mmCIF file of C-alpha atoms and ligand atoms in Angstrom:
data_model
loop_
_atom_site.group_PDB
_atom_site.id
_atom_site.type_symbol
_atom_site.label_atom_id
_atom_site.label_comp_id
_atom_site.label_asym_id
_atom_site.label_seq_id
_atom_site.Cartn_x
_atom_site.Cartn_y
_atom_site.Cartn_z
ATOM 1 C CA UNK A 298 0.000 0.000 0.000
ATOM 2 C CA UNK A 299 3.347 2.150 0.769
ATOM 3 C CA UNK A 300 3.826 1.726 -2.942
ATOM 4 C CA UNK A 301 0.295 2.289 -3.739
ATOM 5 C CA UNK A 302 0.658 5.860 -1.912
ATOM 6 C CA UNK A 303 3.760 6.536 -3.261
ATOM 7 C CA UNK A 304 2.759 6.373 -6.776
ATOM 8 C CA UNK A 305 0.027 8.521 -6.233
ATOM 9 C CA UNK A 306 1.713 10.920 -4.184
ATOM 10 C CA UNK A 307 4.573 11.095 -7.503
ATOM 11 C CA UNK A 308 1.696 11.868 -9.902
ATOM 12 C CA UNK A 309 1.538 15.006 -8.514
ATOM 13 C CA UNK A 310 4.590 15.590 -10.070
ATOM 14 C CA UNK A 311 3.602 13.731 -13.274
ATOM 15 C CA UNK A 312 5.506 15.893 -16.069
ATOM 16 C CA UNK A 313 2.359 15.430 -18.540
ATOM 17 C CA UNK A 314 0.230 16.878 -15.643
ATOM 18 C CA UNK A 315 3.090 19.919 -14.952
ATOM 19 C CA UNK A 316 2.842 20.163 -19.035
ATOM 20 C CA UNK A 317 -1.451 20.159 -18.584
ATOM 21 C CA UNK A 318 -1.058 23.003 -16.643
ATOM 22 C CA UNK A 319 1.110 25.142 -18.282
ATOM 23 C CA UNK A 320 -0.159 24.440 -21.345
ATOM 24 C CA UNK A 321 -3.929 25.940 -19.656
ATOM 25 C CA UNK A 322 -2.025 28.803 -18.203
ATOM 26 C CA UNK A 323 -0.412 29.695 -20.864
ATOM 27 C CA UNK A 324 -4.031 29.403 -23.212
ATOM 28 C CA UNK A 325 -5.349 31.340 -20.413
ATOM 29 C CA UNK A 326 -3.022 33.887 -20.985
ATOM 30 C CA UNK A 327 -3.680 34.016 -24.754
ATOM 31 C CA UNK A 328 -6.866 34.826 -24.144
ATOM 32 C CA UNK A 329 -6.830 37.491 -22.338
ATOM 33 C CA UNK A 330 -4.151 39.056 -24.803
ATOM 34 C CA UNK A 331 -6.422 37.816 -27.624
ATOM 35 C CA UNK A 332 -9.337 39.251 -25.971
ATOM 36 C CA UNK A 333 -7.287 42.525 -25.657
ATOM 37 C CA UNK A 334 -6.206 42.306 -29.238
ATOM 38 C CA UNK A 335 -9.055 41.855 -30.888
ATOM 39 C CA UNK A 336 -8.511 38.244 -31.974
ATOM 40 C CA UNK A 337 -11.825 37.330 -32.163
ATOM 41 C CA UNK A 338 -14.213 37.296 -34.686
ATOM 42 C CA UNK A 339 -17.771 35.652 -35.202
ATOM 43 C CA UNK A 340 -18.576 33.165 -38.242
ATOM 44 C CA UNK A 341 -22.345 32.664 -39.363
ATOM 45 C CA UNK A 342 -24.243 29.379 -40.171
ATOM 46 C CA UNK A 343 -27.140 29.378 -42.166
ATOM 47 C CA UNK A 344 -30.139 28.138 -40.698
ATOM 48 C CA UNK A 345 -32.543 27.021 -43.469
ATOM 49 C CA UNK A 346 -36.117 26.303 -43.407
ATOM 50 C CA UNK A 347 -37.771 23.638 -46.267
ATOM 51 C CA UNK A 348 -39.921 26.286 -47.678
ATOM 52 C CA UNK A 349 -38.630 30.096 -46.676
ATOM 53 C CA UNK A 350 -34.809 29.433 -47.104
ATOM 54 C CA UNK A 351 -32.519 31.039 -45.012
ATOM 55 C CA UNK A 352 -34.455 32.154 -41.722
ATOM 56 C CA UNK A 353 -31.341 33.062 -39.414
ATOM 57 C CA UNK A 354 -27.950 32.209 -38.336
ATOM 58 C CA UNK A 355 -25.716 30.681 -35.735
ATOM 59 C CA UNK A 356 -22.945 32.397 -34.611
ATOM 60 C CA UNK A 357 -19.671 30.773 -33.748
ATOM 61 C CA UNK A 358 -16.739 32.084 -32.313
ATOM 62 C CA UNK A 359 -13.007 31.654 -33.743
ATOM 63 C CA UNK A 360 -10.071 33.086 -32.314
ATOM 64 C CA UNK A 361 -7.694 34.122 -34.694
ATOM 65 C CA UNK A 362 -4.094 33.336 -32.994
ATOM 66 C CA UNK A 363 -1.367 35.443 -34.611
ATOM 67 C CA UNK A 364 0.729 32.107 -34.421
ATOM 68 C CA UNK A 365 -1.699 29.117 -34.441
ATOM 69 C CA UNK A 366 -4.120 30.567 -36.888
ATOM 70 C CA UNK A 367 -7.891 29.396 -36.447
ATOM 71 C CA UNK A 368 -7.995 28.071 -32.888
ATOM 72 C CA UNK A 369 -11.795 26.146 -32.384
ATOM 73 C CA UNK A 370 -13.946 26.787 -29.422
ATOM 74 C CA UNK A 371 -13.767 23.002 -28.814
ATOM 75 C CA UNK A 372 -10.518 23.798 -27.452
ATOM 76 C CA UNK A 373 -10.564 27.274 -25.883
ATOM 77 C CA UNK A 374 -14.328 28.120 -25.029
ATOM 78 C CA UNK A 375 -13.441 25.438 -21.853
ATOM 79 C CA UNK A 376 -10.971 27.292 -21.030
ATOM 80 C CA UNK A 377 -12.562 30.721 -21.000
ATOM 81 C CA UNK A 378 -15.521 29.069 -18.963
ATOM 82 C CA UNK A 379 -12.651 27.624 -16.263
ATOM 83 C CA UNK A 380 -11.345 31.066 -15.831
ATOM 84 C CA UNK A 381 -13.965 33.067 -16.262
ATOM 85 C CA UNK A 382 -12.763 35.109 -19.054
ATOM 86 C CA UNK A 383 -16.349 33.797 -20.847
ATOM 87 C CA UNK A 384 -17.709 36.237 -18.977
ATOM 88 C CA UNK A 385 -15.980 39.562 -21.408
ATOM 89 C CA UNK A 386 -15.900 37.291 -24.207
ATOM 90 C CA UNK A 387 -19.415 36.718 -24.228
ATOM 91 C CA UNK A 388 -20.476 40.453 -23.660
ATOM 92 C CA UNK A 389 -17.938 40.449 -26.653
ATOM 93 C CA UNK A 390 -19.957 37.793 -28.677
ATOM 94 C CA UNK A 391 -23.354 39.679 -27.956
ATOM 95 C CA UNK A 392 -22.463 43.254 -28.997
ATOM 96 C CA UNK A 393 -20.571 41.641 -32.293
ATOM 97 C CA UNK A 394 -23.946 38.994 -33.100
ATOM 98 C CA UNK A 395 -26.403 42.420 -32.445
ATOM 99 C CA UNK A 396 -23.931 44.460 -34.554
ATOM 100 C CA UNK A 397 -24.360 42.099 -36.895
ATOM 101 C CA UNK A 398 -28.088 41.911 -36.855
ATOM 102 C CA UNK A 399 -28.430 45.936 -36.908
ATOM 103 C CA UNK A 400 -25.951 45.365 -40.121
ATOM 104 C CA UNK A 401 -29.002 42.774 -41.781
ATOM 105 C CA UNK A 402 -31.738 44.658 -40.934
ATOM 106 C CA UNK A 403 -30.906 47.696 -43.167
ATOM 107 C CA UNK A 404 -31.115 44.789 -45.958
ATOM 108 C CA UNK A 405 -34.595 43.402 -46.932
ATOM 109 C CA UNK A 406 -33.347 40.405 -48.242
ATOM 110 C CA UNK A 407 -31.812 39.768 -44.596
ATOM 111 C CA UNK A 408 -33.521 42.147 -42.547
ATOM 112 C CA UNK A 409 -36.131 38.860 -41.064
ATOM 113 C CA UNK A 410 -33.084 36.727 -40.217
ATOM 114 C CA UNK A 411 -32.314 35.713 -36.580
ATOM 115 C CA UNK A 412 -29.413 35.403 -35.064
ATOM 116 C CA UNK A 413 -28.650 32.362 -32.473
ATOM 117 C CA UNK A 414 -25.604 33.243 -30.323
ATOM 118 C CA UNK A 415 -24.439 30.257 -27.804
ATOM 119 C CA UNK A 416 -23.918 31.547 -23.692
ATOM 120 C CA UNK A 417 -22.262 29.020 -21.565
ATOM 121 C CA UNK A 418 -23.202 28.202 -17.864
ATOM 122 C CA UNK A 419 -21.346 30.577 -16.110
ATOM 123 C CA UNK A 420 -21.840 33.516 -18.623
ATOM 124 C CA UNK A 421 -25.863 32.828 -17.958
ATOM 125 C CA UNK A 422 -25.345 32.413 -14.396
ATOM 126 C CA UNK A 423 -23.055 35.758 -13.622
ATOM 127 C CA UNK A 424 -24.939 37.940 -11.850
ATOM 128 C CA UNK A 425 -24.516 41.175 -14.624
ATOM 129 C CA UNK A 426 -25.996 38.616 -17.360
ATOM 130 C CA UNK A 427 -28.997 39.923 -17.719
ATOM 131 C CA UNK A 428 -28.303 43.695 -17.319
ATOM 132 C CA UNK A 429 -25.514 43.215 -19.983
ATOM 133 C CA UNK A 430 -27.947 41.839 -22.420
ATOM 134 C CA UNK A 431 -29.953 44.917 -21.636
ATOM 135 C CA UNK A 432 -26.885 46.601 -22.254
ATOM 136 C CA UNK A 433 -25.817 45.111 -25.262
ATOM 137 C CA UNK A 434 -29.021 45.860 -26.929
ATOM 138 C CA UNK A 435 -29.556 49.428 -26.412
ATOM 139 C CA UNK A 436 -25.750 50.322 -27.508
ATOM 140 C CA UNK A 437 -26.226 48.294 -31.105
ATOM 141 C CA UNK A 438 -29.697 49.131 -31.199
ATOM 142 C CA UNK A 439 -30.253 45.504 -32.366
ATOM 143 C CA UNK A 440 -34.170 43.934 -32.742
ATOM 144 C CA UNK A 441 -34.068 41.734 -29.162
ATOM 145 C CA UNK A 442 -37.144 39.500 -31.717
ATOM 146 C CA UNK A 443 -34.349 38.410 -33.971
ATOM 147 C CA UNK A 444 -31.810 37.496 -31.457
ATOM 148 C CA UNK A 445 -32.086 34.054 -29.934
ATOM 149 C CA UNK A 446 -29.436 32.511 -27.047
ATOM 150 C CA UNK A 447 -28.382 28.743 -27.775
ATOM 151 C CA UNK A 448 -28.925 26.804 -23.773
ATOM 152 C CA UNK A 449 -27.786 23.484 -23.086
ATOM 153 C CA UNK A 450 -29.774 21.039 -20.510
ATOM 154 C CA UNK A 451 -27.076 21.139 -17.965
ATOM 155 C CA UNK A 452 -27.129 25.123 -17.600
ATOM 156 C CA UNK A 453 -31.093 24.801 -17.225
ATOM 157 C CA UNK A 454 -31.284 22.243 -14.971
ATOM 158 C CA UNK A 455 -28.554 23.051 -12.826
ATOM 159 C CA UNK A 456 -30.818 25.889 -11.347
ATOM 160 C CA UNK A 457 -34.530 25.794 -12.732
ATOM 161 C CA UNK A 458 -35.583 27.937 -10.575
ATOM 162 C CA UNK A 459 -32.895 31.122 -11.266
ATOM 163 C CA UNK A 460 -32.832 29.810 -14.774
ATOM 164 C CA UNK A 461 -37.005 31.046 -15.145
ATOM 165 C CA UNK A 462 -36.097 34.026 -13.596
ATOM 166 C CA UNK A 463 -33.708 34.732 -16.315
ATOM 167 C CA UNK A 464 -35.017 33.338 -19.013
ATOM 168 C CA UNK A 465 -38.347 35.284 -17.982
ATOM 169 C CA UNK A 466 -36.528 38.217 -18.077
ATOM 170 C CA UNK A 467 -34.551 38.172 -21.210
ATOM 171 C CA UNK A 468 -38.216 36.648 -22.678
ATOM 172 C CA UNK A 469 -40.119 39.877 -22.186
ATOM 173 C CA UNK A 470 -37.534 41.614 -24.051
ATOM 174 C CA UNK A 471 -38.090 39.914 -27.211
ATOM 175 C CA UNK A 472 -35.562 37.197 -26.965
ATOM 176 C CA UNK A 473 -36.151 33.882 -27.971
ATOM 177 C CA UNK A 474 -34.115 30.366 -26.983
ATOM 178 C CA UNK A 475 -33.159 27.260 -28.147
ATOM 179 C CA UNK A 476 -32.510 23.970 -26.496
ATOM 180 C CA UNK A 477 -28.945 23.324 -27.968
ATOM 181 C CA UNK A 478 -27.522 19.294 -27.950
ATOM 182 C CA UNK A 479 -30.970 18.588 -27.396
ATOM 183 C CA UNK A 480 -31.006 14.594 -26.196
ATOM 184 C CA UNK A 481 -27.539 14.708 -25.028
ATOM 185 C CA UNK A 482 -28.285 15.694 -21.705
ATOM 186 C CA UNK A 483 -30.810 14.591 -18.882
ATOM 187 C CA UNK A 484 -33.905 16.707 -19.350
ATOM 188 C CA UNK A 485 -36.921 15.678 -17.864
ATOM 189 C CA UNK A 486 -40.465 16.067 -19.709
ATOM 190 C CA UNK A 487 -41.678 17.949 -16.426
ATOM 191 C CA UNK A 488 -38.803 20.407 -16.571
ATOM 192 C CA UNK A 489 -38.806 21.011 -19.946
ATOM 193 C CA UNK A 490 -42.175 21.986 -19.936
ATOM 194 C CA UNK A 491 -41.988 24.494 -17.425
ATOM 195 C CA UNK A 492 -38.865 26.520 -19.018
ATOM 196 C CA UNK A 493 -39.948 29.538 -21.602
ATOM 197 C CA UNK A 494 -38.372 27.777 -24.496
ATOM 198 C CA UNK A 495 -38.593 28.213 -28.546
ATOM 199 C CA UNK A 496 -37.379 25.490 -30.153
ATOM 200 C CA UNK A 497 -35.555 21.882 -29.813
ATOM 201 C CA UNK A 498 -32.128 21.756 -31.509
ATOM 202 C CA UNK A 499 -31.331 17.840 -32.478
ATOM 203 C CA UNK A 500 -28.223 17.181 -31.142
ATOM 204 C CA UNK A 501 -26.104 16.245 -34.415
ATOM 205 C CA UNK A 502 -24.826 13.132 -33.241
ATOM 206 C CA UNK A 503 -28.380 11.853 -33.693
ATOM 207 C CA UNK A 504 -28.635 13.113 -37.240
ATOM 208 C CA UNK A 505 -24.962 12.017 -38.500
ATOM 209 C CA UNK A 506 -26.386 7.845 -38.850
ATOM 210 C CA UNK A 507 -29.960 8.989 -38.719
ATOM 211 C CA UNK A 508 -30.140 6.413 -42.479
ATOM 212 C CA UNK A 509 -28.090 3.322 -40.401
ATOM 213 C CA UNK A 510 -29.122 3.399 -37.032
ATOM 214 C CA UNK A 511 -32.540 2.820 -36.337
ATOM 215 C CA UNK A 512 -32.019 4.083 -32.642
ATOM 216 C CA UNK A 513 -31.065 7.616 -33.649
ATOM 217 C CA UNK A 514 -33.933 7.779 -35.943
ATOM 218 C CA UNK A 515 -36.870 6.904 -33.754
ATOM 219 C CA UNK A 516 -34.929 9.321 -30.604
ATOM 220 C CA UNK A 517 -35.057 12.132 -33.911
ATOM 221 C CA UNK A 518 -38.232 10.890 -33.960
ATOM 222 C CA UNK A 519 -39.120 11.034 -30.765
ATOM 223 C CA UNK A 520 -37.810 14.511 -30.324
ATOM 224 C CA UNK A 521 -39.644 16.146 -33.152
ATOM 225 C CA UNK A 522 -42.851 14.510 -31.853
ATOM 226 C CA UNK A 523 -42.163 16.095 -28.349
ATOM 227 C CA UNK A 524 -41.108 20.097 -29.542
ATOM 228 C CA UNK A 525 -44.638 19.462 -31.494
ATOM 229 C CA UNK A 526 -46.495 18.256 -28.435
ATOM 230 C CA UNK A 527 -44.767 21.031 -26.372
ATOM 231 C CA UNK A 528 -45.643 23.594 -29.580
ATOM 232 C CA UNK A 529 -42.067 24.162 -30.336
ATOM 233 C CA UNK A 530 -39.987 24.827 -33.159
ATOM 234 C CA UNK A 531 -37.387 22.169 -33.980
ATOM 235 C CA UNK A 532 -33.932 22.573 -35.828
ATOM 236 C CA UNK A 533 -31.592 19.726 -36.685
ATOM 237 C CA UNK A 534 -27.864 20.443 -36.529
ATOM 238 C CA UNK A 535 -24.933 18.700 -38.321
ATOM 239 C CA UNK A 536 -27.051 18.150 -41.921
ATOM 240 C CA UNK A 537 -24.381 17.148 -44.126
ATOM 241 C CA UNK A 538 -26.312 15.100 -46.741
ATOM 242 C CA UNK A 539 -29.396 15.141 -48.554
ATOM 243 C CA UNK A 540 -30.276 11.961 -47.734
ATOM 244 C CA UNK A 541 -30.337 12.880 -44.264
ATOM 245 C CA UNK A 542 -32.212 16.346 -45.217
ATOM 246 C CA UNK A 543 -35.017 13.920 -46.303
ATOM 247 C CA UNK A 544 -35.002 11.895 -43.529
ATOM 248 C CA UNK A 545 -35.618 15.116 -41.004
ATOM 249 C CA UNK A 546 -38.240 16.328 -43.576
ATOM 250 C CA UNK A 547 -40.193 12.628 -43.628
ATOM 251 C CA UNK A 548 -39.912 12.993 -39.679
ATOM 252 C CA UNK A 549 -41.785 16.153 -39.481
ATOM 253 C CA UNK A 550 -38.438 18.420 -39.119
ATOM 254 C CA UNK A 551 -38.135 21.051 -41.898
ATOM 255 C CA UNK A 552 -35.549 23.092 -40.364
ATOM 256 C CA UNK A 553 -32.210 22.673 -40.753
ATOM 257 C CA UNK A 554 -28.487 23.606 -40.397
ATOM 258 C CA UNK A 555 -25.498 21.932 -41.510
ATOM 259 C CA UNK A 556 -22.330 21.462 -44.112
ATOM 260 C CA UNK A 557 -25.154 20.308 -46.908
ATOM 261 C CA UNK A 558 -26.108 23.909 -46.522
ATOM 262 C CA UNK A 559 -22.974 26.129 -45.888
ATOM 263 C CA UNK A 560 -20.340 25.839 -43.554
ATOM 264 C CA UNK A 561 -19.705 28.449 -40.834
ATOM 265 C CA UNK A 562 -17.639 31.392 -42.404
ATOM 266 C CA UNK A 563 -18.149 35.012 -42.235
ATOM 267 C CA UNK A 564 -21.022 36.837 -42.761
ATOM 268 C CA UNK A 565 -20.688 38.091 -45.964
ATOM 269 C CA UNK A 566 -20.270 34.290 -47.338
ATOM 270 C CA UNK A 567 -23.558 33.600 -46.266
ATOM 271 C CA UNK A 568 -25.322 36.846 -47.875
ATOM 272 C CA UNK A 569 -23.917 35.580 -51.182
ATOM 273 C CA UNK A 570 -25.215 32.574 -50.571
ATOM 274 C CA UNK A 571 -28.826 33.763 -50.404
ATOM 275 C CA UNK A 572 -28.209 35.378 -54.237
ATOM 276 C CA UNK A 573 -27.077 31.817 -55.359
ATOM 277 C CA UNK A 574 -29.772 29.517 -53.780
ATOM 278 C CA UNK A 575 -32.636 28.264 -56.014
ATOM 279 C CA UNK A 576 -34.090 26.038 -53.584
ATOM 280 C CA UNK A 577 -33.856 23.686 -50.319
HETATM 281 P P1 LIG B 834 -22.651 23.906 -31.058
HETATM 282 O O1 LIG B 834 -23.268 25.140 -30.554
HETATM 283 O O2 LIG B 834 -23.430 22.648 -30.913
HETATM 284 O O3 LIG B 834 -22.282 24.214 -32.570
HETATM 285 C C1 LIG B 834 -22.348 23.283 -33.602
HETATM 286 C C2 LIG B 834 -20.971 22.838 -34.047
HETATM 287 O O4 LIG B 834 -21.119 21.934 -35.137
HETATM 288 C C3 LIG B 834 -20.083 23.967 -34.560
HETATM 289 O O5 LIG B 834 -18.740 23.661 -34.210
HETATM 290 C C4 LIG B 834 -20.259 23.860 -36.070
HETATM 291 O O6 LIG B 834 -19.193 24.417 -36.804
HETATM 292 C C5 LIG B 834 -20.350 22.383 -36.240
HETATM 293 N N1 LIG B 834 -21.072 21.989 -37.456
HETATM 294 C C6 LIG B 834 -21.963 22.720 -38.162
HETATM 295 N N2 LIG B 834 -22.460 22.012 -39.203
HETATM 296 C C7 LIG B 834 -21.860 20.807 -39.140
HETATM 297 C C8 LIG B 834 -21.966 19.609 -39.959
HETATM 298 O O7 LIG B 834 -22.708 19.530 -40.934
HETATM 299 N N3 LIG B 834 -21.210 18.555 -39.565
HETATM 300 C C9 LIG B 834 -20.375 18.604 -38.480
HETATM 301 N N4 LIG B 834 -19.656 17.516 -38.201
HETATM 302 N N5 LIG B 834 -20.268 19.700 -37.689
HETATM 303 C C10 LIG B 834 -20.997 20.777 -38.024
HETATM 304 P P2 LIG B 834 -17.755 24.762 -33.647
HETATM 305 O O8 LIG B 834 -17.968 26.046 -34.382
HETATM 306 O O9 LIG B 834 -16.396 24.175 -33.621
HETATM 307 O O10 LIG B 834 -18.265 24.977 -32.167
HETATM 308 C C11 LIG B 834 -18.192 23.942 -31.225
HETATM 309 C C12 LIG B 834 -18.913 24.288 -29.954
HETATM 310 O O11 LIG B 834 -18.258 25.393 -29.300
HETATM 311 C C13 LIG B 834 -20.350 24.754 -30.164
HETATM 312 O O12 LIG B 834 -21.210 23.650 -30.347
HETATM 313 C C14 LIG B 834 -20.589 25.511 -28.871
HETATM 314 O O13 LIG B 834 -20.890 24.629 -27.839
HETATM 315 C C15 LIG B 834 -19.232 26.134 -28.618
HETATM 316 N N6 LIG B 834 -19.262 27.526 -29.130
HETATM 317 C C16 LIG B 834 -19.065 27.968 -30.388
HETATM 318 N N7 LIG B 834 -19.196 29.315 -30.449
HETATM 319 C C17 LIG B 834 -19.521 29.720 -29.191
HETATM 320 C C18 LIG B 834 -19.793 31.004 -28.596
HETATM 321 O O14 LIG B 834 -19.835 32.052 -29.267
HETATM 322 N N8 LIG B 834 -20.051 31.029 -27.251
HETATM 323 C C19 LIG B 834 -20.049 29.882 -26.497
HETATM 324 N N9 LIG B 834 -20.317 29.998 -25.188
HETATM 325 N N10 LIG B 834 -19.810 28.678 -27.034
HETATM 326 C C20 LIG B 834 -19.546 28.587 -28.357
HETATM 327 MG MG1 LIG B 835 -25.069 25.962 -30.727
HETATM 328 MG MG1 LIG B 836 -25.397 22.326 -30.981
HETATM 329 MG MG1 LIG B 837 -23.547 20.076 -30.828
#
């Protein structure tokens, strides 16, 4: 057991846990220079509906590192939420997506799009959330209707109760919300019928063998059955083919976002790619 202890005492000292570490700290650092620096920048996803086309976007954070180039949120939005430097770059995130918003609604051919903008657990939870959503919104002048925050089911279930309040809140604004990941988590039917929510987003690991795996299809199933039940809007995320385009559609989902329509990129990609649609 001496040798037991021992080894676990030593793995305190475990070089790849030293390297873990600095490797954080020094990503941790990075973003706060990037933040800073203005390394940050927002790419759009079209979301496209069967019969109107484009009907909004999703917004997705890149940080452009002067030495690593694209760096995905994968990898750093963890990191942010661990030290809470999510906190600016989500108040960062917000003014750019309503910016961005203000920017489409001077357009006709863009002016009805909405814009869904992800917020992590402790960005929702801080206690200025709210007020800098307020905030955010007056400053760009942005249409709170066409602005719609991405949830997960842990960060609504982890307080249900605060998470009403807040939801509530942001609700009688304008604002609408999304269920993102949707049957990844642990939601239960009771909850989910309590919070203020807009639409289900099918999680796309569901969607990517939704033709192969007769599981995923009857839980797509499933889902689409309960946003109707619930009378909400449902989006499927991760569409790559058209097979799986039909699929969704013959399940009673005509919403839809995903490579088979345009891959994230920057906002000016996806206005171009309203001029050279014909149709879904
Ligand atoms: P998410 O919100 O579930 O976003 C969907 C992810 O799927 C995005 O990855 C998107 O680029 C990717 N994707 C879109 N279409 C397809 C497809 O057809 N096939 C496949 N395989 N993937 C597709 P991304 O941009 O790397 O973002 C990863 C995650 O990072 C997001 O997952 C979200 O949880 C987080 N994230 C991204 N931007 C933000 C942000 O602004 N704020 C916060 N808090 N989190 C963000
Ligand atoms: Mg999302
Ligand atoms: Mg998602
Ligand atoms: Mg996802």
């Amino acid at each position: 057991q001496a040798k037991g202890a021992g080894r676990n005492t030593l793995r305190f000292f475990d070089p790849r846990t030293q390297a873990n570490v600095t490797a954080r700290t020094l990503l941790e650092a990075g973003l706060r220079d990037g933040l800073r620096d203005g390394q940050f920048l927002l790419y759009y996803q079209a979301q496209i509906h069967q019969q109107r086309g484009i009907v909004g976007a999703e917004a997705l954070v890149r940080w452009q590192h002067p030495q690593r180039g694209l760096v995905s949120p994968a990898e750093f939005i963890p990191v942010a939420e661990a030290s809470g430097l999510i906190v600016p770059l989500g108040v960062w995130i917000l003014r750019t997506a309503c910016l961005q918003l203000v920017e489409w609604a001077r357009d006709p051919q863009t002016a009805h799009w909405t814009l869904a903008v992800n917020v992590s657990a402790r960005q929702f939870r801080h206690s200025h959330f709210v007020d800098e959503v307020l905030g955010v919104l007056e400053e760009t002048g942005a249409n709170p209707h066409r602005l719609k925050l991405e949830l997960t089911e842990t960060l609504l279930l982890d307080d249900v109760e605060d998470t009403i309040l807040r939801m509530d809140t942001l609700r009688a604004l304008g604002l609408g919300f999304s269920l993102d990941d949707f049957g990844t988590g642990y939601s239960s039917l009771s909850y989910l019928k309590r919070l203020p929510l807009d639409q289900l987003k099918i999680d796309q690991s569901f969607v990517r063998d939704l033709l192969t795996d007769a599981n995923d299809a009857s839980i797509a199933r499933t889902i689409v059955t309960l946003a109707h039940s619930l009378d909400l809007g449902v989006i499927a995320e991760g569409v790559e083919t058209q097979e799986q385009r039909d699929m969704l559609a013959s399940l009673g989902c005509h919403t839809w976002q995903g490579y088979l329509f345009g891959r994230p990129g920057p906002a000016d990609a996806l206005v171009q790619s309203v001029a050279s649609a014909t149709t879904w």
